[in-house]
């Protein structure tokens, strides 16, 4: 196989993995309601426990368990922060899906790329282009419209966006294999999850195993349902350009919003549509600028004069 054919096959595989990851996340609103009447915290605890058990197997099969001993103290600290942030993100999302706020959660993932840009400026000193600044300004206007329309700040959407945005910022500086990173994040949260489940069971309020084998099996599925999209995402990120990944990520909130409106029959008054349209305009400006930048050739540095010293 030629080099070009190999690169094409690699990109096609990356595209399938990316579609699998973002498509799976987009269909989460169909899965989590199946876990009722379990509350958001119980579902979150099971999600953490079954994810860490699955990741132990993944790390063992991939011969990556030894990497845990080689992580630096700084990396462990960053992964503890990442664990807290992704647990918060999961908790908000599960609550939203199981309480009729799927569209609010979708809003969070639509806003997330713009939050990431703002964090890049605030935390990493990145410079905003005119298009990026315009996109952020439009997004702020959209949040104001949604707040006025709803009579309150869209806390769920902003909570999802900010928690995942800061999580991404932390992961940006983590130097670890994605499988190790996901495993550590779940492992750090696991003792708290187990303790919560023990207390819940002792109080007679746990739904596992009292609701039967079927419910228990669904709870156990939280592990692969959580870990597999993350692993597919990691594989896609290694094979696809950032612009392609940036475009694919909109599949998740688009599917979630469609589910909330069509299946969940969540209200979409005119003011809410105006807010979402403004978000989409901001994303169009942001994405168009990203595509333009990706196609602009980067000038090569001038060659040094071999005689000069």
XYZ file of C-alpha atoms in Angstrom:
309
model
C 0.000 0.000 0.000
C 1.357 3.437 -0.962
C 1.976 6.186 1.557
C -0.980 8.183 0.187
C -3.303 5.168 0.376
C -2.156 4.465 3.935
C -2.799 8.072 4.966
C -6.250 7.981 3.361
C -7.124 4.712 5.099
C -5.885 6.155 8.385
C -8.055 9.276 7.957
C -11.098 7.168 7.007
C -10.612 5.093 10.140
C -10.281 8.285 12.155
C -13.497 9.638 10.638
C -15.399 6.476 11.578
C -14.017 6.647 15.118
C -14.943 10.341 15.383
C -18.467 9.710 14.131
C -18.737 6.826 16.597
C -17.591 8.953 19.534
C -19.669 12.063 18.851
C -22.661 10.027 17.671
C -22.582 7.975 20.880
C -22.493 11.107 23.032
C -25.349 12.527 21.004
C -27.497 9.486 21.769
C -26.880 9.580 25.531
C -30.353 11.120 26.115
C -31.794 7.799 24.943
C -29.766 5.800 27.470
C -29.804 7.590 30.809
C -33.624 7.747 31.212
C -33.539 3.928 31.120
C -31.816 4.065 34.519
C -34.753 5.701 36.300
C -35.851 5.776 39.069
C -32.182 5.969 40.086
C -31.203 9.544 40.909
C -28.432 11.480 39.190
C -25.895 10.873 41.973
C -26.519 7.119 42.040
C -26.157 6.926 38.264
C -22.982 9.026 38.449
C -21.519 6.745 41.127
C -22.229 3.612 39.081
C -20.847 5.309 35.975
C -17.564 5.949 37.790
C -17.306 2.481 39.353
C -18.009 0.510 36.172
C -15.797 2.802 34.106
C -12.792 2.283 36.366
C -13.288 -1.512 36.338
C -13.413 -1.506 32.544
C -10.360 0.751 32.269
C -8.339 -1.574 34.522
C -8.992 -4.318 31.966
C -8.132 -1.989 29.069
C -4.863 -0.936 30.715
C -3.960 -4.517 31.557
C -4.602 -5.731 28.003
C -2.672 -2.767 26.596
C 0.172 -3.376 29.089
C -0.166 0.149 30.402
C -0.590 -0.503 34.138
C 3.104 0.167 34.640
C 2.612 3.705 33.331
C 0.827 4.572 36.581
C 4.107 4.306 38.527
C 5.842 6.607 36.060
C 3.394 9.505 36.324
C 4.900 12.612 37.913
C 3.403 14.326 40.950
C 2.339 17.229 38.731
C 0.522 14.857 36.368
C -1.262 13.175 39.277
C -2.361 16.586 40.538
C -3.675 17.582 37.127
C -5.544 14.294 36.755
C -7.157 14.758 40.191
C -8.442 18.136 38.977
C -9.578 16.552 35.703
C -11.402 13.827 37.643
C -13.326 16.389 39.711
C -14.235 18.405 36.618
C -15.427 15.485 34.490
C -17.407 14.093 37.455
C -19.104 17.487 37.825
C -19.804 17.562 34.082
C -21.273 14.044 34.144
C -23.421 14.858 37.173
C -24.892 18.001 35.602
C -25.522 16.184 32.336
C -27.234 13.166 33.916
C -29.450 15.464 35.995
C -30.360 17.447 32.861
C -31.220 14.398 30.756
C -33.305 12.739 33.463
C -35.202 15.908 34.364
C -36.339 17.214 30.986
C -33.441 19.583 30.271
C -31.830 17.847 27.288
C -31.967 21.039 25.188
C -30.220 22.959 27.995
C -27.445 20.337 28.029
C -27.178 20.585 24.235
C -26.775 24.344 24.605
C -23.775 23.684 26.847
C -22.035 21.587 24.219
C -22.812 24.147 21.512
C -21.208 26.854 23.687
C -18.245 24.681 24.712
C -15.919 25.480 21.744
C -16.321 29.192 22.441
C -15.671 28.658 26.164
C -12.490 26.807 25.187
C -11.358 29.801 23.132
C -12.017 32.163 26.068
C -10.045 29.854 28.399
C -7.199 29.740 25.897
C -6.968 33.526 26.132
C -7.334 33.649 29.919
C -5.112 30.705 30.869
C -2.615 30.249 28.051
C -2.228 33.808 26.755
C -3.542 32.892 23.306
C -4.461 35.830 21.081
C -7.924 36.290 19.606
C -8.419 37.032 15.943
C -11.202 39.370 14.869
C -13.487 36.503 13.857
C -12.946 34.707 17.172
C -13.654 37.887 19.135
C -16.825 38.452 17.101
C -17.929 34.845 17.725
C -17.428 35.249 21.476
C -19.363 38.530 21.498
C -22.276 36.913 19.641
C -22.220 33.977 22.070
C -22.408 36.348 25.053
C -25.383 38.069 23.405
C -27.015 34.646 22.936
C -26.615 33.770 26.628
C -28.139 37.138 27.578
C -31.112 36.484 25.249
C -31.604 33.008 26.748
C -31.379 34.390 30.284
C -33.969 37.095 29.557
C -36.252 34.614 27.775
C -36.081 32.052 30.568
C -36.101 34.558 33.409
C -32.849 33.138 34.772
C -29.266 32.402 33.793
C -29.083 29.128 31.756
C -27.213 27.421 34.599
C -27.300 23.887 33.163
C -25.948 24.933 29.776
C -23.239 27.119 31.288
C -22.389 24.441 33.871
C -21.931 21.816 31.152
C -19.902 24.185 28.956
C -17.607 25.591 31.658
C -16.936 22.263 33.426
C -16.054 20.527 30.149
C -14.117 23.547 28.898
C -11.920 23.704 32.008
C -11.561 19.899 31.842
C -10.239 20.268 28.293
C -7.841 22.996 29.407
C -6.455 20.714 32.128
C -6.133 17.795 29.715
C -4.252 20.071 27.303
C -1.258 20.110 29.649
C -1.458 16.478 30.836
C 1.328 14.297 29.476
C -0.096 10.792 29.649
C -1.533 8.126 27.350
C -5.305 8.765 26.919
C -6.135 5.314 28.293
C -4.036 5.943 31.386
C -5.562 9.394 31.800
C -9.160 8.152 31.605
C -8.357 5.273 33.964
C -6.753 7.538 36.560
C -9.610 10.054 36.388
C -12.148 7.297 37.071
C -9.906 5.699 39.704
C -9.520 8.943 41.675
C -13.292 9.359 41.865
C -14.005 5.672 42.532
C -13.544 5.698 46.380
C -16.069 8.538 46.696
C -18.475 6.738 44.365
C -18.194 3.472 46.300
C -18.657 5.261 49.637
C -21.800 6.975 48.326
C -23.240 3.668 47.081
C -22.514 2.003 50.445
C -24.314 4.812 52.313
C -27.212 4.699 49.855
C -27.541 0.924 50.244
C -27.369 1.131 54.044
C -30.192 3.692 53.955
C -32.301 1.348 51.832
C -32.465 3.864 48.972
C -30.256 2.124 46.384
C -31.930 0.844 43.210
C -29.204 -1.791 42.683
C -29.859 -4.667 43.147
C -33.363 -4.062 44.515
C -34.911 -3.357 41.094
C -33.746 -6.627 39.597
C -31.157 -8.012 37.219
C -32.262 -5.942 34.229
C -31.748 -2.639 36.032
C -28.423 -3.843 37.451
C -27.221 -4.794 33.967
C -28.139 -1.350 32.643
C -26.150 0.240 35.468
C -23.167 -1.969 34.621
C -23.416 -0.788 31.011
C -22.553 2.713 32.256
C -18.907 1.589 32.151
C -18.600 0.736 28.454
C -21.098 3.452 27.504
C -18.750 5.962 29.154
C -15.344 4.538 28.240
C -15.824 3.402 24.642
C -16.702 6.851 23.220
C -13.699 8.317 25.074
C -11.412 5.680 23.550
C -12.904 6.239 20.077
C -12.398 9.973 20.564
C -8.743 9.437 21.467
C -8.250 7.307 18.332
C -9.947 9.888 16.136
C -7.921 12.762 17.601
C -4.692 10.958 16.635
C -5.785 10.486 12.998
C -7.803 13.582 12.056
C -6.928 17.272 11.662
C -8.160 19.533 14.459
C -10.514 21.321 12.061
C -12.240 18.037 11.195
C -12.561 17.181 14.877
C -13.944 20.661 15.498
C -16.638 20.173 12.882
C -17.535 16.678 14.080
C -18.090 17.856 17.658
C -21.262 19.712 16.628
C -22.870 16.333 15.868
C -23.277 15.689 19.605
C -25.343 18.759 20.599
C -27.290 18.619 17.304
C -28.444 15.060 18.072
C -29.132 15.954 21.710
C -31.199 18.982 20.770
C -33.156 16.989 18.190
C -33.917 14.372 20.853
C -34.999 16.983 23.382
C -37.343 18.746 20.940
C -38.711 15.802 18.918
C -38.763 12.998 21.503
C -38.811 14.892 24.797
C -41.174 17.630 23.527
C -39.242 20.224 25.514
C -40.559 23.779 25.062
C -38.862 25.957 22.445
C -40.471 29.410 22.600
C -39.437 32.089 20.101
C -36.920 33.696 22.475
C -35.153 30.396 22.969
C -34.908 29.856 19.211
C -33.391 33.346 18.873
C -30.745 32.442 21.461
C -29.872 29.187 19.707
C -29.735 30.893 16.296
C -27.248 33.402 17.728
C -25.145 30.505 19.076
C -25.179 28.867 15.634
C -24.148 32.157 13.998
C -21.259 32.432 16.469
C -20.208 28.850 15.715
C -20.431 29.488 11.967
C -18.124 32.509 12.315
C -15.753 30.569 14.578
C -15.675 27.456 12.357
C -15.298 29.428 9.137
C -12.300 31.209 10.621
C -10.790 27.890 11.762
C -11.202 26.376 8.270
C -9.663 29.477 6.677
C -6.690 29.338 9.034
C -6.155 25.630 8.335
C -5.937 26.316 4.593
C -3.539 29.240 4.925
C 0.022 27.984 4.368
C 2.363 28.719 7.228
C 5.430 30.595 5.946
C 8.646 28.694 6.483
C 11.369 30.436 8.468
C 14.120 31.924 6.293
C 17.205 29.794 5.897
C 20.237 30.941 7.816
C 23.268 32.062 5.933
C 25.776 29.210 6.435
C 28.596 31.764 6.505
C 26.981 33.892 9.200
C 27.650 33.057 12.837
